[in-house]
Structure formats: structure tokens, C-alpha cells
C-alpha atoms as a PDB file:
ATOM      1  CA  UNK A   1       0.000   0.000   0.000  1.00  0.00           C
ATOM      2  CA  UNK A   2       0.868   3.639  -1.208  1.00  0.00           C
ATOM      3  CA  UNK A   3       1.986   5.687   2.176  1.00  0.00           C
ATOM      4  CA  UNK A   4      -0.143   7.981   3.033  1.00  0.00           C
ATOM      5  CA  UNK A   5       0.889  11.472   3.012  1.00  0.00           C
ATOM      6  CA  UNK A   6      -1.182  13.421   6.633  1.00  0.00           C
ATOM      7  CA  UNK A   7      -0.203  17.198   6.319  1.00  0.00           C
ATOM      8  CA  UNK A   8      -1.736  19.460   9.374  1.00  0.00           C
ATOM      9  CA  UNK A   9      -0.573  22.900   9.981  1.00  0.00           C
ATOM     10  CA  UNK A  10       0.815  24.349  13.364  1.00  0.00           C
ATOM     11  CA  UNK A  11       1.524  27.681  13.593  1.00  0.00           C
ATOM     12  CA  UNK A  12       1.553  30.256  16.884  1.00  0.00           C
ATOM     13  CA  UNK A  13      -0.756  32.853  15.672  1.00  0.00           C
ATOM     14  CA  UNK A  14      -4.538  32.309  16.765  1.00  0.00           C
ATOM     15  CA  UNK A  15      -7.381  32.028  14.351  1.00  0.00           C
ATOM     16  CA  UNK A  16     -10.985  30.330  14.579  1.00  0.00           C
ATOM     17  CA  UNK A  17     -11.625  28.264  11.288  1.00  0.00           C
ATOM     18  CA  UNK A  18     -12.132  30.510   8.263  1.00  0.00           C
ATOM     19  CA  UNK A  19     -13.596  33.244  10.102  1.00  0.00           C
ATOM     20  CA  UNK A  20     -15.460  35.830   8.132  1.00  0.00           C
ATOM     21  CA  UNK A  21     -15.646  38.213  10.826  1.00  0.00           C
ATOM     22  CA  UNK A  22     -12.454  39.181  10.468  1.00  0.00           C
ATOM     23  CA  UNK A  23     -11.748  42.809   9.844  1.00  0.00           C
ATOM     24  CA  UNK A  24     -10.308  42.399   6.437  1.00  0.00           C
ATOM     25  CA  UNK A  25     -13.681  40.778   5.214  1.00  0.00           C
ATOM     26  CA  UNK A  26     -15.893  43.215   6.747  1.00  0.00           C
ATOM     27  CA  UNK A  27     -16.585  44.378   3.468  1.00  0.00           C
ATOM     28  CA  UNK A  28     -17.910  41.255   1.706  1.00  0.00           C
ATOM     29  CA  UNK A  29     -20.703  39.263   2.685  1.00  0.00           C
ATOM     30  CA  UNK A  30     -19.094  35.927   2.910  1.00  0.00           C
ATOM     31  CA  UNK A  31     -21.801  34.987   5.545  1.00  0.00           C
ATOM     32  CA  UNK A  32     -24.216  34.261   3.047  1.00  0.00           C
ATOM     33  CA  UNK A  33     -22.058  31.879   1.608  1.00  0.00           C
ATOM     34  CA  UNK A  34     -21.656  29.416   4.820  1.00  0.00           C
ATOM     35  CA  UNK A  35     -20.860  26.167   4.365  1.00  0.00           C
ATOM     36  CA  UNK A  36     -18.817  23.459   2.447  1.00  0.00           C
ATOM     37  CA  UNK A  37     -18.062  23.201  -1.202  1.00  0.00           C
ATOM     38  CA  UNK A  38     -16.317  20.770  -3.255  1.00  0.00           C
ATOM     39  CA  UNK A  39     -14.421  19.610  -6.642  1.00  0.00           C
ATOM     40  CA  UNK A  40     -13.885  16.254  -7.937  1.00  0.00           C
ATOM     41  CA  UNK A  41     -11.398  15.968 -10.903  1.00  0.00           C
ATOM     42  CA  UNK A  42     -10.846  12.506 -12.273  1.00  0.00           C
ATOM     43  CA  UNK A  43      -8.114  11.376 -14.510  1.00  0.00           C
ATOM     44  CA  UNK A  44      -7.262   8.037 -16.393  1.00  0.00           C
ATOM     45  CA  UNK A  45      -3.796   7.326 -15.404  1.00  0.00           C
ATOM     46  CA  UNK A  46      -3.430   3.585 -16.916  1.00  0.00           C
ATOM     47  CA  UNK A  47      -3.359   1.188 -15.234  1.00  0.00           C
ATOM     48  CA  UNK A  48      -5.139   2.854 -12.417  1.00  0.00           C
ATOM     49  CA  UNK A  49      -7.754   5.812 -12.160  1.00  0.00           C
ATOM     50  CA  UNK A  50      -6.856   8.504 -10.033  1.00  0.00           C
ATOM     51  CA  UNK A  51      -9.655  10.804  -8.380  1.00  0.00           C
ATOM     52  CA  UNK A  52      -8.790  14.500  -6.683  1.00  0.00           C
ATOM     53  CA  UNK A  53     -11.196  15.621  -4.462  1.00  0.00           C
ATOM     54  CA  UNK A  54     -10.321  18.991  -3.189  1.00  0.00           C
ATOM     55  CA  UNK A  55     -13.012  20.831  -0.599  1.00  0.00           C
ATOM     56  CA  UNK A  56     -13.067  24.529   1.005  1.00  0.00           C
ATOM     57  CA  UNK A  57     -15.030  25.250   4.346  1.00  0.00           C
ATOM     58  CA  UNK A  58     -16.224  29.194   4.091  1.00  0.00           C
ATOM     59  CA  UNK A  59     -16.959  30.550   7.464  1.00  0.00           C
ATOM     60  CA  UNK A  60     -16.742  27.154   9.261  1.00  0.00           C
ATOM     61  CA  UNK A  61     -14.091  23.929   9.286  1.00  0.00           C
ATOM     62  CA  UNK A  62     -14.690  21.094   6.926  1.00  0.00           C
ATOM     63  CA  UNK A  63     -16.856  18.625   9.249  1.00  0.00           C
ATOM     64  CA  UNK A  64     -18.072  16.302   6.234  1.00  0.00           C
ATOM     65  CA  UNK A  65     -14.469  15.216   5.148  1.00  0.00           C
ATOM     66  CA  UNK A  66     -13.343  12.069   7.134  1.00  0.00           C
ATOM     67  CA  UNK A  67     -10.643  11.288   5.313  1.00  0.00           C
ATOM     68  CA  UNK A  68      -9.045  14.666   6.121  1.00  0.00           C
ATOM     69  CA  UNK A  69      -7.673  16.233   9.246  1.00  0.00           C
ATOM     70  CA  UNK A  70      -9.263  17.910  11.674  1.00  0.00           C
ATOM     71  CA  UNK A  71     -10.030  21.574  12.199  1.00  0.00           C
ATOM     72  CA  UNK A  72      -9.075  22.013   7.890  1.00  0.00           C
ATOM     73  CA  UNK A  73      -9.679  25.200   6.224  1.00  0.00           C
ATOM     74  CA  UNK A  74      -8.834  23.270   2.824  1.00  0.00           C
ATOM     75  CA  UNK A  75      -8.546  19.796   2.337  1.00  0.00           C
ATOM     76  CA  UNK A  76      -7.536  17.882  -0.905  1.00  0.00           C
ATOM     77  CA  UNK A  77      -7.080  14.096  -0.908  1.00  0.00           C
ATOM     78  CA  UNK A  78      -6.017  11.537  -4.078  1.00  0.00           C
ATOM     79  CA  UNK A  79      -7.433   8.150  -4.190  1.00  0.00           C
ATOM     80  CA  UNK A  80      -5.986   5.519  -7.053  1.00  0.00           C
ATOM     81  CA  UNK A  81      -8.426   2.993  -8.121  1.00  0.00           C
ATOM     82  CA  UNK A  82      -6.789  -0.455  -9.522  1.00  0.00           C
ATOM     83  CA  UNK A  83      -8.104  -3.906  -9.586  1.00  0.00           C
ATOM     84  CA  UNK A  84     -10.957  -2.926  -7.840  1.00  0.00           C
ATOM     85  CA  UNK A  85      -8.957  -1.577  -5.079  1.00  0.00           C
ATOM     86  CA  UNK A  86      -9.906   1.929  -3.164  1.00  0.00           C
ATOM     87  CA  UNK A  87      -6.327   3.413  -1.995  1.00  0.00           C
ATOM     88  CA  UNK A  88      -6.106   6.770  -0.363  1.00  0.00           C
ATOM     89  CA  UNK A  89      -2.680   8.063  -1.397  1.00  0.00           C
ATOM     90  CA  UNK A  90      -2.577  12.037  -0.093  1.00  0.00           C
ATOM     91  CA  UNK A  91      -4.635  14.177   2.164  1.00  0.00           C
ATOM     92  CA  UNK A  92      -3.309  17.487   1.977  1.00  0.00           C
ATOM     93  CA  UNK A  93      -4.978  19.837   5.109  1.00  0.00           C
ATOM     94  CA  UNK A  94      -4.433  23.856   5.725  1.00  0.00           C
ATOM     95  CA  UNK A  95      -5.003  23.948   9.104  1.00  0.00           C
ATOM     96  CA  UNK A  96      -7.744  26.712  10.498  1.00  0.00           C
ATOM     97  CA  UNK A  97      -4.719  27.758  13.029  1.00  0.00           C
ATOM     98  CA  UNK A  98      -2.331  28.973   9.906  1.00  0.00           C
ATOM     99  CA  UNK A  99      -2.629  32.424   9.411  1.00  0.00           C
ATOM    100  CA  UNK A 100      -4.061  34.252   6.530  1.00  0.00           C
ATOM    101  CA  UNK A 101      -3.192  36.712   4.252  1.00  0.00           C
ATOM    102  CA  UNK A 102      -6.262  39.061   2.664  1.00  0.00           C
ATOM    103  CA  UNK A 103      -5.307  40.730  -0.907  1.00  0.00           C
ATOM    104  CA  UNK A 104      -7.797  42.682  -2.277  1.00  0.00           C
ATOM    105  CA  UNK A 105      -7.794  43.072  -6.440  1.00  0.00           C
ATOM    106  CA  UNK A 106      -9.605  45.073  -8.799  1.00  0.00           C
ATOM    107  CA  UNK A 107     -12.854  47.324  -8.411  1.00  0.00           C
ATOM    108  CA  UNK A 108     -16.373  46.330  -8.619  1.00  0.00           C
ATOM    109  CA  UNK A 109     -17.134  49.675 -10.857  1.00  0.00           C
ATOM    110  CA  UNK A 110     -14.256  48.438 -13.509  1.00  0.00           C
ATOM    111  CA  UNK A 111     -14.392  45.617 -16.216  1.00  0.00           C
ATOM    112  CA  UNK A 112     -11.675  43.037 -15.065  1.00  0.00           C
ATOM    113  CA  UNK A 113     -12.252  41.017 -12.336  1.00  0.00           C
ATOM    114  CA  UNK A 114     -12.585  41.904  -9.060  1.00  0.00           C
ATOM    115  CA  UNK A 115     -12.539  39.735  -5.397  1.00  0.00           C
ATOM    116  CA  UNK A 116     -10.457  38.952  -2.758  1.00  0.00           C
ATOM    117  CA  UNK A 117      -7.201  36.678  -2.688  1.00  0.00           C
ATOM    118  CA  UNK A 118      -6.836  34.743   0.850  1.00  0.00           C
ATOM    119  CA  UNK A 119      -3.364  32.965   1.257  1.00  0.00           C
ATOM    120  CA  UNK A 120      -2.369  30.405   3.452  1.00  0.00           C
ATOM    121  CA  UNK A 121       1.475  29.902   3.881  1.00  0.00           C
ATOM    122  CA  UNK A 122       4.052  27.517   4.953  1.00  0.00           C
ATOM    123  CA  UNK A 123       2.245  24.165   5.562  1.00  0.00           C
ATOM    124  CA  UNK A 124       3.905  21.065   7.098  1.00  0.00           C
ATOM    125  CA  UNK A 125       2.798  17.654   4.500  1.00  0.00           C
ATOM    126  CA  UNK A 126       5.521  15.226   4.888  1.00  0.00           C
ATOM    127  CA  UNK A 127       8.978  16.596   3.675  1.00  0.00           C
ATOM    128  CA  UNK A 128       7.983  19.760   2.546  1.00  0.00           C
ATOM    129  CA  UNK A 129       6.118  23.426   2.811  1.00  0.00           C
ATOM    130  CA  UNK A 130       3.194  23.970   0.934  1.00  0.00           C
ATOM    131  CA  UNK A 131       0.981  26.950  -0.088  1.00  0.00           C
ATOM    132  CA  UNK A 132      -2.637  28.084  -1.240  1.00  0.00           C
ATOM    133  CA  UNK A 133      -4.540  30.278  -2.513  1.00  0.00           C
ATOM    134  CA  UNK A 134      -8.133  30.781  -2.974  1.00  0.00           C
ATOM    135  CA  UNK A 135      -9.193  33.197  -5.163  1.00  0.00           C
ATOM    136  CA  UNK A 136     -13.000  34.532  -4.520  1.00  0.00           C
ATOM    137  CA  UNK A 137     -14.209  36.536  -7.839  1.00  0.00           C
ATOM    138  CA  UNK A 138     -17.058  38.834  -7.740  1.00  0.00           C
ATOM    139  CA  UNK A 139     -19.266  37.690  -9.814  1.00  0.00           C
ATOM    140  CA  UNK A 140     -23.250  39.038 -10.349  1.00  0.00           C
ATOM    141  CA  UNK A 141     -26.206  36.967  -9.071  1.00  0.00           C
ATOM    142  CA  UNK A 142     -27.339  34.721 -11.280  1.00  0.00           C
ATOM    143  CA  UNK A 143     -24.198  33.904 -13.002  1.00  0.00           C
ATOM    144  CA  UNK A 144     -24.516  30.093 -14.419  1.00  0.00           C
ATOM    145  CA  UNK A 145     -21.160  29.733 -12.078  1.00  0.00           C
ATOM    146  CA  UNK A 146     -21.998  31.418  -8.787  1.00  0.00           C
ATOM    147  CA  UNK A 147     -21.381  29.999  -5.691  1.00  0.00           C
ATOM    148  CA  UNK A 148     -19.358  27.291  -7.505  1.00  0.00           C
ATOM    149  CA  UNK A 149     -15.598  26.147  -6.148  1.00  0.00           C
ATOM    150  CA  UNK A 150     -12.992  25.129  -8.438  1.00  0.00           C
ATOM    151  CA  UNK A 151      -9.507  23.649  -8.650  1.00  0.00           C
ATOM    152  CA  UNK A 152      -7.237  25.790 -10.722  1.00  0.00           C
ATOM    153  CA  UNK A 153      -4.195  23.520  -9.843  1.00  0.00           C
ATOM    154  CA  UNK A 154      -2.132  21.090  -7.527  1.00  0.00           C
ATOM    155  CA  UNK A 155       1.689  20.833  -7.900  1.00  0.00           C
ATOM    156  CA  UNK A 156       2.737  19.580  -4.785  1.00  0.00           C
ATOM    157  CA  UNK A 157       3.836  22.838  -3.924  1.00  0.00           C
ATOM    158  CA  UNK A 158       1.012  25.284  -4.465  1.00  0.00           C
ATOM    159  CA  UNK A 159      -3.076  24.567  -4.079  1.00  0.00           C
ATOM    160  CA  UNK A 160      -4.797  27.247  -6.039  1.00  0.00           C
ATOM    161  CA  UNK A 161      -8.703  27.683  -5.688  1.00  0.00           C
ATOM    162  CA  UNK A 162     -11.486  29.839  -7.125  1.00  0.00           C
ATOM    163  CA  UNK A 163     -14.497  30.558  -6.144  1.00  0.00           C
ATOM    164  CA  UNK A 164     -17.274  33.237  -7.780  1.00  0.00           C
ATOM    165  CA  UNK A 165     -19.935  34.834  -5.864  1.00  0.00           C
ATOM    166  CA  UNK A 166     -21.698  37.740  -5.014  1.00  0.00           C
ATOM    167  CA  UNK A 167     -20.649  37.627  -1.639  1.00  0.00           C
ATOM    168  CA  UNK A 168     -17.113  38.544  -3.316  1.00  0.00           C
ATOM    169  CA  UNK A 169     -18.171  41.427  -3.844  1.00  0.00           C
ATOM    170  CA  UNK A 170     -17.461  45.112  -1.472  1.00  0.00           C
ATOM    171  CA  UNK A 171     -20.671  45.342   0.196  1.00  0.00           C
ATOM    172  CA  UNK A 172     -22.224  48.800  -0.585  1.00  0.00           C
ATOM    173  CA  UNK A 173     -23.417  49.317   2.586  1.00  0.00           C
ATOM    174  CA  UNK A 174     -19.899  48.628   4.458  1.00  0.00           C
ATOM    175  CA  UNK A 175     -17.827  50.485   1.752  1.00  0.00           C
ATOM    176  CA  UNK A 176     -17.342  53.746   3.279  1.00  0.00           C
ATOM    177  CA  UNK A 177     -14.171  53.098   5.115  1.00  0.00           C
ATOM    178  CA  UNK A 178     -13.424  57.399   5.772  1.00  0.00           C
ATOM    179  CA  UNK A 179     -16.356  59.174   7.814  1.00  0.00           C
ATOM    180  CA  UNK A 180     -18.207  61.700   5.586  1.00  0.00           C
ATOM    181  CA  UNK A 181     -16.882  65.477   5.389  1.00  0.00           C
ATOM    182  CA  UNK A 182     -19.642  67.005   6.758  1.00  0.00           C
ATOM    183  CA  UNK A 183     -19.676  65.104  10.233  1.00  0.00           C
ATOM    184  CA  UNK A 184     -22.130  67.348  12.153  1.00  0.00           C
ATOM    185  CA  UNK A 185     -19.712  69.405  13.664  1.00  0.00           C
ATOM    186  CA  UNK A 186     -17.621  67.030  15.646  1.00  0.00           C
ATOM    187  CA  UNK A 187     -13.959  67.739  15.587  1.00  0.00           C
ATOM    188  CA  UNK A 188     -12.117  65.235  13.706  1.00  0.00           C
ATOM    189  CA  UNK A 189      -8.146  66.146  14.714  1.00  0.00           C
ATOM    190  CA  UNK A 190      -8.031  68.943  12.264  1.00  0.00           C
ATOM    191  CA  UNK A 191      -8.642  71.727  14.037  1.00  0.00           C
ATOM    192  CA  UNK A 192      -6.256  70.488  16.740  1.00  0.00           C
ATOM    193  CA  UNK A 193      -3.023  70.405  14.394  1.00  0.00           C
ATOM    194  CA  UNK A 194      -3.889  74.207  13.786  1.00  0.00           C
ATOM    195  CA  UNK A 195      -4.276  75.069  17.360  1.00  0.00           C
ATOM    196  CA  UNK A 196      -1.159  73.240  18.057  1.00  0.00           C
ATOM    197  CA  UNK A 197       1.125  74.891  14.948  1.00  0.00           C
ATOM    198  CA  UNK A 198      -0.245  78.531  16.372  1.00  0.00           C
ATOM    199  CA  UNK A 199       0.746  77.546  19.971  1.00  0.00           C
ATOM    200  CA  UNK A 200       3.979  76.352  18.620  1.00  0.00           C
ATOM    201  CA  UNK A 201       4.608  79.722  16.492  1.00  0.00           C
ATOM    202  CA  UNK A 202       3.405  81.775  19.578  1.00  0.00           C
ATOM    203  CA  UNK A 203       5.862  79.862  22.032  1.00  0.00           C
ATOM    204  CA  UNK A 204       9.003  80.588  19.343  1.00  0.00           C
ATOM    205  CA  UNK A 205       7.343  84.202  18.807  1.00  0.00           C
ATOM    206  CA  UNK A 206       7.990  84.738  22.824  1.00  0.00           C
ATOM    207  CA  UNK A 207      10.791  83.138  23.341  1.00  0.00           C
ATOM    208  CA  UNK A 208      12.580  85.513  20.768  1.00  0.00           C
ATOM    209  CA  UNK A 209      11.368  87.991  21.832  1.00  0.00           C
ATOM    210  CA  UNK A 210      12.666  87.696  25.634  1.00  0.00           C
ATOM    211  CA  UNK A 211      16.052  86.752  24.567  1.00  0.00           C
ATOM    212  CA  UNK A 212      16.244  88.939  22.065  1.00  0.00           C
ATOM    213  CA  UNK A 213      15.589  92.032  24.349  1.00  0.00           C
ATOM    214  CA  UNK A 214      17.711  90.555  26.784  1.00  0.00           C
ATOM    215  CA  UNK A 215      20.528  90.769  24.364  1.00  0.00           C
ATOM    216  CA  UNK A 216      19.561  94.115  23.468  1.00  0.00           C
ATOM    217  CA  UNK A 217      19.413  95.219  26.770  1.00  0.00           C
ATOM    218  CA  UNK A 218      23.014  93.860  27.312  1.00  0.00           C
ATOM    219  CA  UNK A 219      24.811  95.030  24.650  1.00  0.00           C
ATOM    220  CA  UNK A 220      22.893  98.700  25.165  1.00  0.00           C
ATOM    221  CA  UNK A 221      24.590  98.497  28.764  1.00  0.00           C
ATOM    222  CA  UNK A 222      21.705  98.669  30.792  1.00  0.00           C
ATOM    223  CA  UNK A 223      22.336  95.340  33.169  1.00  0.00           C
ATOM    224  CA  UNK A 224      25.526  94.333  34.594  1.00  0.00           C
ATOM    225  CA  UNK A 225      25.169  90.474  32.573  1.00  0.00           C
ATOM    226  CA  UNK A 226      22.954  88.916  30.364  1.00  0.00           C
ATOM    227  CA  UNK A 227      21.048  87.308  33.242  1.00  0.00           C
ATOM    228  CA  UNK A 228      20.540  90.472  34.688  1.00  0.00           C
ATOM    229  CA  UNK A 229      19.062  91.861  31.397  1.00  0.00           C
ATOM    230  CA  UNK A 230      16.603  88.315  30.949  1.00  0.00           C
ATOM    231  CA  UNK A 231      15.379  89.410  34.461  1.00  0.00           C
ATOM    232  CA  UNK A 232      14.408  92.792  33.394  1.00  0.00           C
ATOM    233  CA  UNK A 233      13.091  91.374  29.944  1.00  0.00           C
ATOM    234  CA  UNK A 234      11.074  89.348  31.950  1.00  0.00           C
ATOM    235  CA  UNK A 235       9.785  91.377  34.705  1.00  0.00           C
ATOM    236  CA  UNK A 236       8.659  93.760  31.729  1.00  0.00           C
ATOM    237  CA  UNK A 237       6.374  91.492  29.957  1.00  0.00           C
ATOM    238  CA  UNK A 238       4.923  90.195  33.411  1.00  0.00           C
ATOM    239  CA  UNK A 239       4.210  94.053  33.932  1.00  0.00           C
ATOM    240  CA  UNK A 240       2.823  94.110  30.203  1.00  0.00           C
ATOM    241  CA  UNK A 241       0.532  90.638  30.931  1.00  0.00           C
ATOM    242  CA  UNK A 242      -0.983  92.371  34.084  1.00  0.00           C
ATOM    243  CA  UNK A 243      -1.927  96.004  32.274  1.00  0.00           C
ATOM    244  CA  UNK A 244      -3.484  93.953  29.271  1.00  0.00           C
ATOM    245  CA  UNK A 245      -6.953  93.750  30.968  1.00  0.00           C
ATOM    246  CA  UNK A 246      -7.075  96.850  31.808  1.00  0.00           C
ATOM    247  CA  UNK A 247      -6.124  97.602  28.874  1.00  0.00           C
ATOM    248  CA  UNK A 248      -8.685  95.489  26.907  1.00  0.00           C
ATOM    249  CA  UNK A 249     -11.791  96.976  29.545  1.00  0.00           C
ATOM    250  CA  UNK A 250     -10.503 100.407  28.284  1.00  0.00           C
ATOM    251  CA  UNK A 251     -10.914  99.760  24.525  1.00  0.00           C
ATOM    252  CA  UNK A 252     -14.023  97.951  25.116  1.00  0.00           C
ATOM    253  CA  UNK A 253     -15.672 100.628  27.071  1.00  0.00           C
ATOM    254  CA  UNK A 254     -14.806 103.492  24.317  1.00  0.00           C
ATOM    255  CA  UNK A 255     -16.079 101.253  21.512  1.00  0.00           C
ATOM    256  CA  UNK A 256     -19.064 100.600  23.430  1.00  0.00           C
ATOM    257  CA  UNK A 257     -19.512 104.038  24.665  1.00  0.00           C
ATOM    258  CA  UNK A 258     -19.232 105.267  21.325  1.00  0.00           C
ATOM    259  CA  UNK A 259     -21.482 103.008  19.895  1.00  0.00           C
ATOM    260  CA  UNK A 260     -24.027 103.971  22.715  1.00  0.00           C
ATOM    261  CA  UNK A 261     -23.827 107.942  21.851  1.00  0.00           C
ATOM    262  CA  UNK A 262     -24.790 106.801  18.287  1.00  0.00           C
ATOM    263  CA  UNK A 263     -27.805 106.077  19.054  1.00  0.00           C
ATOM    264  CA  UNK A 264     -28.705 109.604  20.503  1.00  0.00           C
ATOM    265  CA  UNK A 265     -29.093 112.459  17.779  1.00  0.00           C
ATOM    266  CA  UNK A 266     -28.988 116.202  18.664  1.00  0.00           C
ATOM    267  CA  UNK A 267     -31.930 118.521  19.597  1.00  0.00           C
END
């Protein structure tokens, strides 16, 4: 009998199945599409028969396979038929714990196709790493091959996939990823750079100008030393901070006074 070839993939990162609540699928609707789907390829290879049966599990594990491993995203298997003997030669199983990568393609508004790539890397069957790829296609309702999964290819090396369906397709309703411009008012950082950039400018504004007077001040020879001159810079613009209320209630009081005698005309 052939040996068997049992792949199952360990890997540290932690993942549930093929979980469609995942962030990068937010936008698709592969919900709808729950469940288990399968291709069977068969091929005359004399003096046996050969039969491929490769199955996906969307949004759960593969539960109907027994000839597969547990907890299997992907599972493909090879079973050679001779003199009326059933042998089970590989079982090839991505693992729900191997992590996933999500590659977007294309646009729904554009001609060429457009879906979602989702990669599974580095698998352990026997001797050697393996990799796959299924590739979900947006594809309109009603297409004659919706919902449908298909085996591109199988080197030994590399398990490609499709699958068209709707649900492959950016949800309308979950597309707008930036918030609208007009949100009602609420600050959205924007305003906060500016106040932060004036506060900056008004911090360098001050800072010149108390060390720059203090230089003038020392080089007109009006303090002993440069501290002395800071101190006198200093105790200047505290004087100037403590008169600018004043100062302000004076202005306001002849602009409103003013305004107030407008309203009176002469007899």
C-alpha cells in the first residue's frame, strides 16, 4: 500500500476556522455563503484511475471530510483505483490555526475582475512546505457559475482555488471606510493640528522675543550680565501681561460708549 501522506498545519498565531468576521472581510458578505463546497477531478492514469477531491469550508471547518484532518480550512485528498482496489494516497490539510493573508484586487465599478485573494502559507505535508490560494471573484447573481468552487491547480507545492460569488463582492453598505466630510460638527483632529502649529509659532514668537531684548538690553549696557538683562526682559512682559486687561476693559468701554452715543441724535 501507497503511504499515506497526513499534512496538518501548526503555527503560533490564533485564528478560529475561516472566520469571516475578520476585519479584512468586513466588506464582503461571505456569511451568506456558509458552508462546504467541493471539486472532484478525475483522470485516467493507466493502469489505475486517479480521483482529486479537493473541498473549502467558508466561514466554518470542513466537518463532512473524514478522510481529512481535523479543524481544515482546505482539504484535498487523491485516491488511485486499480483492480478494484480503493487506496487513499494524499490528504493534503491547511489547518484553520495557519494564518491568513487578505489581498484585495480590482474594483467592482471596472471591467476586469474583481474579489479577494486569501493565502495560506508555509504548511507542514511530509517533507515539505506547501501553499494556497483561494481566489474569490465577484461575480453578479445569477451567473450560471456562482457559488461554484474550483480547482485551478495542484503541484505539490502550491493549491490554487477559485471561487465566484456575489458575496465577493465590497458590500455597498460597508464600503465607506473614511467618515463623511460634513460630520455634524464634531472635531475630527483637524482643528487640533492648527491650534497646536499657532501655539507652537506663539511659544518661538515669545521666546525671541525675551532673549532677544535681553541681548539688546546687554549690549545697550543697561544690566551688569545677560542674566541680569533676561530678568528685566522678563519682569517687563509680566508688567505688560498684568496692564493687558485693563487695557482690553478700556478699549471695550470706548467702543461701546461710542457706539451707545450713536444712538442719541442732537436737539
Amino acid at each position: 500500500m501507497m503511504r499515506v501522506l497526513y499534512a496538518v498545519a501548526f503555527v503560533a498565531s490564533v485564528a478560529s476556522a475561516f472566520d469571516c468576521s475578520v476585519k479584512e472581510l468586513s466588506q464582503y458578505d461571505f456569511q451568506s455563503i456558509k458552508g462546504e463546497y467541493t471539486d472532484i477531478i478525475r483522470k485516467s492514469t493507466p493502469p489505475s484511475n486517479s480521483v482529486f477531491i479537493w473541498s473549502i469550508g467558508i466561514c466554518q471547518n470542513l466537518e463532512t471530510r473524514e478522510d481529512c484532518p481535523k479543524n481544515s480550512d482546505i482539504c484535498g485528498s487523491k485516491r488511485v483505483l486499480v483492480d478494484d482496489k480503493d487506496v487513499l494516497s494524499e490528504v493534503i490539510g491547511f489547518n484553520s490555526n495557519l494564518q491568513k493573508e487578505y489581498t484585495p484586487f480590482g474594483f467592482n465599478d471596472q471591467p476586469q475582475e474583481s474579489g479577494i485573494n486569501i493565502t495560506y502559507r508555509g504548511v507542514n505535508w511530509g517533507d515539505s512546505l506547501v501553499d494556497g490560494t483561494i481566489k474569490f471573484i465577484c461575480t453578479p447573481k445569477g451567473d450560471a457559475n456562482e457559488n461554484r468552487f474550483k480547482l485551478i491547480g495542484w503541484n505539490g507545492a502550491l493549491f490554487e482555488g477559485e471561487f465566484r460569488s456575489h458575496a465577493a463582492c465590497i458590500n455597498s453598505n460597508k464600503e465607506q471606510k473614511t467618515p463623511p466630510t460634513n460630520n455634524g460638527g464634531n472635531d475630527n483632529g483637524e482643528s487640533w493640528g492648527w491650534f497646536t502649529w499657532i501655539f507652537i509659532f506663539m511659544v518661538l514668537f515669545l521666546s525671541i522675543y525675551i532673549i532677544g531684548g535681553a541681548w539688546f538690553q546687554y549690549n545697550k549696557g543697561n544690566a551688569i550680565d545677560f542674566q541680569s538683562a533676561l530678568r528685566e526682559v522678563l519682569e517687563n512682559f509680566v508688567d505688560l501681561l498684568k496692564g493687558l486687561p485693563a487695557f482690553i476693559k478700556e478699549v471695550v468701554e470706548k467702543v461701546t460708549g461710542n457706539s451707545n452715543r450713536g444712538e442719541y441724535s442732537a436737539v
